[in-house]
Structures are given as C-alpha cells and as structure tokens.
Amino acid sequence: NDPVEKLGVERARRAIEAADLVIWLISPPFADIEEEISEIKRLRANGLPVKLIRGKEDLPDSASLASWLDRGFADDVVIAYSAISGEGLQEIKETIRSVYEDRGSQGSESVIITNSRHREAAESAVRRLIEAEQAMEQGLTLDLVSMLLRSAAEHLAEITGQSVSEEIVQTIFSRFCVGK
C-alpha cells in the first residue's frame, strides 16, 4: 500500500510495455508464481517477446521449475543462469542478439538503440543531415546549411551528453562544404 512503491511499479510496467524484449528472471523461491505467470501471458498476448531465464542455477530447485513449465511454458527455451559461475551468460547475450537480428538489425555494422529518447534524437539528427545535404544541392545559403548541421550535432549531443562547440561545427563545415 506504499504510494512510492505503487508509483515505481507503475513506471516499471510502462517501461516494460514500451520494450522490444522482456527478459523474465525465474528465480527461487517462487513466491508469486501465479501472478508472474499471469503477467507473462498478458505481455505475450500484447505481442511482447518474453524470454525466460532461470536464475540461481547453482541452487537446486527443479520441482519449482517443473511447476512453471507445467503451467504453459513447456515450449519455452528456459536459459539456466548462475551469477556466481557465469553459466548461461553467453546464451543470454545470444538470445538478445537474435531478437534484434530477427527485427532486421543484422551484422556488425548495425547499431541498436535501446532508449526511445536516443532513437528520436538520432532520427532527428539524420533528418537534419538530409535537409543540410538538400540545402547544399539546391544552392541555399551556407548559413542555412550551417544551422542544419548544428541542429544535427545538437541532436547527437543529446545522446552522448556532450555539448557541441562552434569549433566542431566549423570543422565539419570546412571538411564537407565544397565551393564556399
């Protein structure tokens, strides 16, 4: 009944709903098993991929795990993980990678942005760069091109946390603007 805890739970639920992937840690003791099973099924019904990880693999509790699997998760690949030994960590990484590769982010050249604010900033930066390129092709003023480049750099700075100085803009402008 703690209002702060309720607020935290609600924020966590909103973050889960916006996620590309949910990694659900099944870890003994299984106190709220019915509530957890219900939540996983609800998330999956809403189209969210939920991957199951069995934590504390170094502690034997196979009976509780069997009860999970008997309640509708028999087809799931449950990754056994131990924070103590590191067992299963590579498999978890591969599972995460495969989810994003299945969504079209393949190869070592691709970038995965997991934060929606960062994604929006990157998309805005790309739009400004395209606008700057178009402005140059149309022969518009260098002031306008410079303004668009600065805007793109500022959007990228939102991701990195760095400020964009006049020197950086001038360096970019001097290297990529032909015929000034």
Coordinates of C-alpha atoms in Angstrom, one line a residue:
N1 CA 0.0 0.0 0.0
D2 CA 3.1 2.3 -0.1
P3 CA 2.3 5.1 -2.7
V4 CA 6.0 5.4 -3.6
E5 CA 6.2 1.6 -4.3
K6 CA 3.0 1.8 -6.4
L7 CA 4.4 4.6 -8.4
G8 CA 7.6 2.7 -9.0
V9 CA 5.7 -0.4 -10.1
E10 CA 3.6 1.6 -12.5
R11 CA 6.6 3.2 -14.1
A12 CA 8.2 -0.2 -14.5
R13 CA 5.1 -1.5 -16.2
R14 CA 5.1 1.4 -18.6
A15 CA 8.7 0.8 -19.4
I16 CA 8.0 -2.9 -20.0
E17 CA 5.1 -2.1 -22.3
A18 CA 7.5 0.1 -24.4
A19 CA 10.2 -2.5 -24.5
D20 CA 11.3 -4.5 -27.6
L21 CA 12.2 -7.5 -25.5
V22 CA 11.3 -8.6 -21.9
I23 CA 13.8 -10.9 -20.1
W24 CA 11.9 -12.5 -17.2
L25 CA 14.1 -13.9 -14.4
I26 CA 12.6 -17.0 -12.8
S27 CA 14.3 -17.3 -9.5
P28 CA 13.7 -19.4 -6.5
P29 CA 11.9 -19.2 -4.2
F30 CA 8.8 -18.9 -6.4
A31 CA 6.6 -16.9 -4.0
D32 CA 4.3 -15.2 -6.5
I33 CA 4.3 -17.8 -9.2
E34 CA 0.6 -17.4 -10.3
E35 CA 0.9 -13.6 -10.5
E36 CA 4.1 -13.9 -12.6
I37 CA 2.7 -16.5 -14.9
S38 CA -0.4 -14.3 -15.4
E39 CA 1.8 -11.3 -16.2
I40 CA 4.0 -13.1 -18.7
K41 CA 0.9 -14.4 -20.5
R42 CA -0.6 -10.9 -20.6
L43 CA 2.6 -9.5 -22.0
R44 CA 2.8 -12.2 -24.7
A45 CA -0.8 -11.6 -25.6
N46 CA 0.1 -8.0 -26.2
G47 CA 2.8 -9.1 -28.7
L48 CA 5.8 -8.6 -26.5
P49 CA 8.5 -11.2 -26.8
V50 CA 9.3 -12.6 -23.3
K51 CA 12.4 -14.7 -22.8
L52 CA 12.7 -16.8 -19.6
I53 CA 15.9 -17.0 -17.6
R54 CA 16.2 -19.4 -14.7
G55 CA 18.4 -17.6 -12.1
K56 CA 20.2 -19.1 -9.2
E57 CA 21.1 -22.1 -11.3
D58 CA 23.6 -23.1 -8.7
L59 CA 20.8 -23.7 -6.2
P60 CA 18.8 -26.9 -6.8
D61 CA 15.0 -26.3 -7.1
S62 CA 13.9 -28.4 -10.0
A63 CA 10.5 -29.1 -8.6
S64 CA 9.6 -25.4 -8.7
L65 CA 10.9 -25.0 -12.2
A66 CA 8.8 -28.0 -13.3
S67 CA 5.7 -26.3 -11.9
W68 CA 6.5 -23.3 -14.1
L69 CA 6.9 -25.4 -17.2
D70 CA 3.7 -27.3 -16.4
R71 CA 1.7 -24.1 -16.4
G72 CA 2.1 -23.3 -20.1
F73 CA 5.8 -22.7 -20.6
A74 CA 6.8 -26.2 -21.7
D75 CA 7.7 -24.9 -25.2
D76 CA 9.9 -22.2 -23.9
V77 CA 13.6 -22.4 -24.0
V78 CA 14.5 -21.5 -20.4
I79 CA 18.1 -20.4 -20.1
A80 CA 19.8 -21.6 -16.9
Y81 CA 21.9 -18.8 -15.4
S82 CA 24.2 -18.5 -12.4
A83 CA 25.6 -15.1 -11.4
I84 CA 28.2 -17.0 -9.4
S85 CA 29.6 -19.2 -12.1
G86 CA 28.6 -17.1 -15.1
E87 CA 26.9 -20.2 -16.6
G88 CA 24.3 -19.1 -19.2
L89 CA 25.5 -15.6 -19.7
Q90 CA 26.7 -16.2 -23.3
E91 CA 23.4 -17.8 -24.1
I92 CA 21.5 -14.8 -22.8
K93 CA 23.6 -12.5 -24.9
E94 CA 22.9 -14.6 -28.0
T95 CA 19.2 -14.6 -27.3
I96 CA 19.1 -10.8 -27.1
R97 CA 21.2 -10.5 -30.2
S98 CA 18.9 -12.9 -32.1
V99 CA 15.8 -11.0 -31.2
Y100 CA 17.3 -7.8 -32.7
E101 CA 18.7 -9.6 -35.7
D102 CA 15.2 -11.0 -36.4
R103 CA 13.9 -7.5 -36.4
G104 CA 16.4 -6.5 -39.1
S105 CA 19.4 -5.2 -37.2
Q106 CA 21.9 -7.7 -38.6
G107 CA 25.7 -7.5 -39.0
S108 CA 28.5 -5.9 -37.1
E109 CA 27.9 -2.6 -38.9
S110 CA 24.4 -2.1 -37.4
V111 CA 23.6 -0.1 -34.3
I112 CA 21.0 -1.0 -31.7
I113 CA 19.5 1.9 -29.9
T114 CA 17.6 0.7 -26.8
N115 CA 16.5 4.1 -25.4
S116 CA 13.5 5.7 -27.2
R117 CA 14.7 9.2 -26.4
H118 CA 18.1 8.4 -28.0
R119 CA 16.3 6.9 -31.0
E120 CA 14.2 10.0 -31.5
A121 CA 17.4 12.2 -31.2
A122 CA 19.2 10.0 -33.8
E123 CA 16.3 10.2 -36.2
S124 CA 16.1 14.0 -35.8
A125 CA 19.9 14.2 -36.5
V126 CA 19.5 12.1 -39.6
R127 CA 16.6 14.3 -40.8
R128 CA 18.7 17.5 -40.3
L129 CA 21.7 16.0 -42.2
I130 CA 19.4 15.1 -45.1
E131 CA 18.0 18.6 -45.0
A132 CA 21.5 20.1 -45.0
E133 CA 22.5 17.9 -48.0
Q134 CA 19.4 19.0 -49.9
A135 CA 20.1 22.7 -49.0
M136 CA 23.6 22.4 -50.4
E137 CA 22.4 20.7 -53.6
Q138 CA 19.8 23.5 -54.0
G139 CA 22.5 26.1 -53.6
L140 CA 20.9 27.6 -50.5
T141 CA 23.0 29.9 -48.2
L142 CA 25.8 28.4 -46.2
D143 CA 24.3 30.0 -43.1
L144 CA 21.2 27.7 -43.5
V145 CA 23.4 24.7 -44.1
S146 CA 25.5 25.5 -41.1
M147 CA 22.3 25.9 -39.0
L148 CA 21.1 22.5 -40.1
L149 CA 24.4 20.9 -39.3
R150 CA 24.5 22.5 -35.9
S151 CA 21.0 21.2 -35.2
A152 CA 22.1 17.6 -36.3
A153 CA 25.1 17.8 -34.0
E154 CA 22.9 19.1 -31.1
H155 CA 20.6 16.1 -31.5
L156 CA 23.6 13.7 -31.4
A157 CA 24.9 15.6 -28.3
E158 CA 21.6 14.7 -26.6
I159 CA 22.7 11.0 -26.9
T160 CA 26.3 11.4 -25.9
G161 CA 25.7 14.1 -23.3
Q162 CA 28.4 16.3 -24.9
S163 CA 27.9 19.9 -25.9
V164 CA 28.6 21.0 -29.5
S165 CA 31.1 23.8 -29.8
E166 CA 31.4 26.3 -32.6
E167 CA 34.8 24.7 -33.4
I168 CA 33.2 21.3 -34.1
V169 CA 30.6 22.9 -36.4
Q170 CA 33.4 24.8 -38.2
T171 CA 35.5 21.6 -38.6
I172 CA 32.5 19.7 -40.1
F173 CA 31.6 22.7 -42.3
S174 CA 35.2 23.1 -43.6
R175 CA 35.7 19.4 -44.4
F176 CA 32.4 18.8 -46.2
C177 CA 31.3 22.1 -47.8
V178 CA 32.8 22.4 -51.3
G179 CA 33.0 25.8 -53.0
K180 CA 32.4 28.2 -50.2

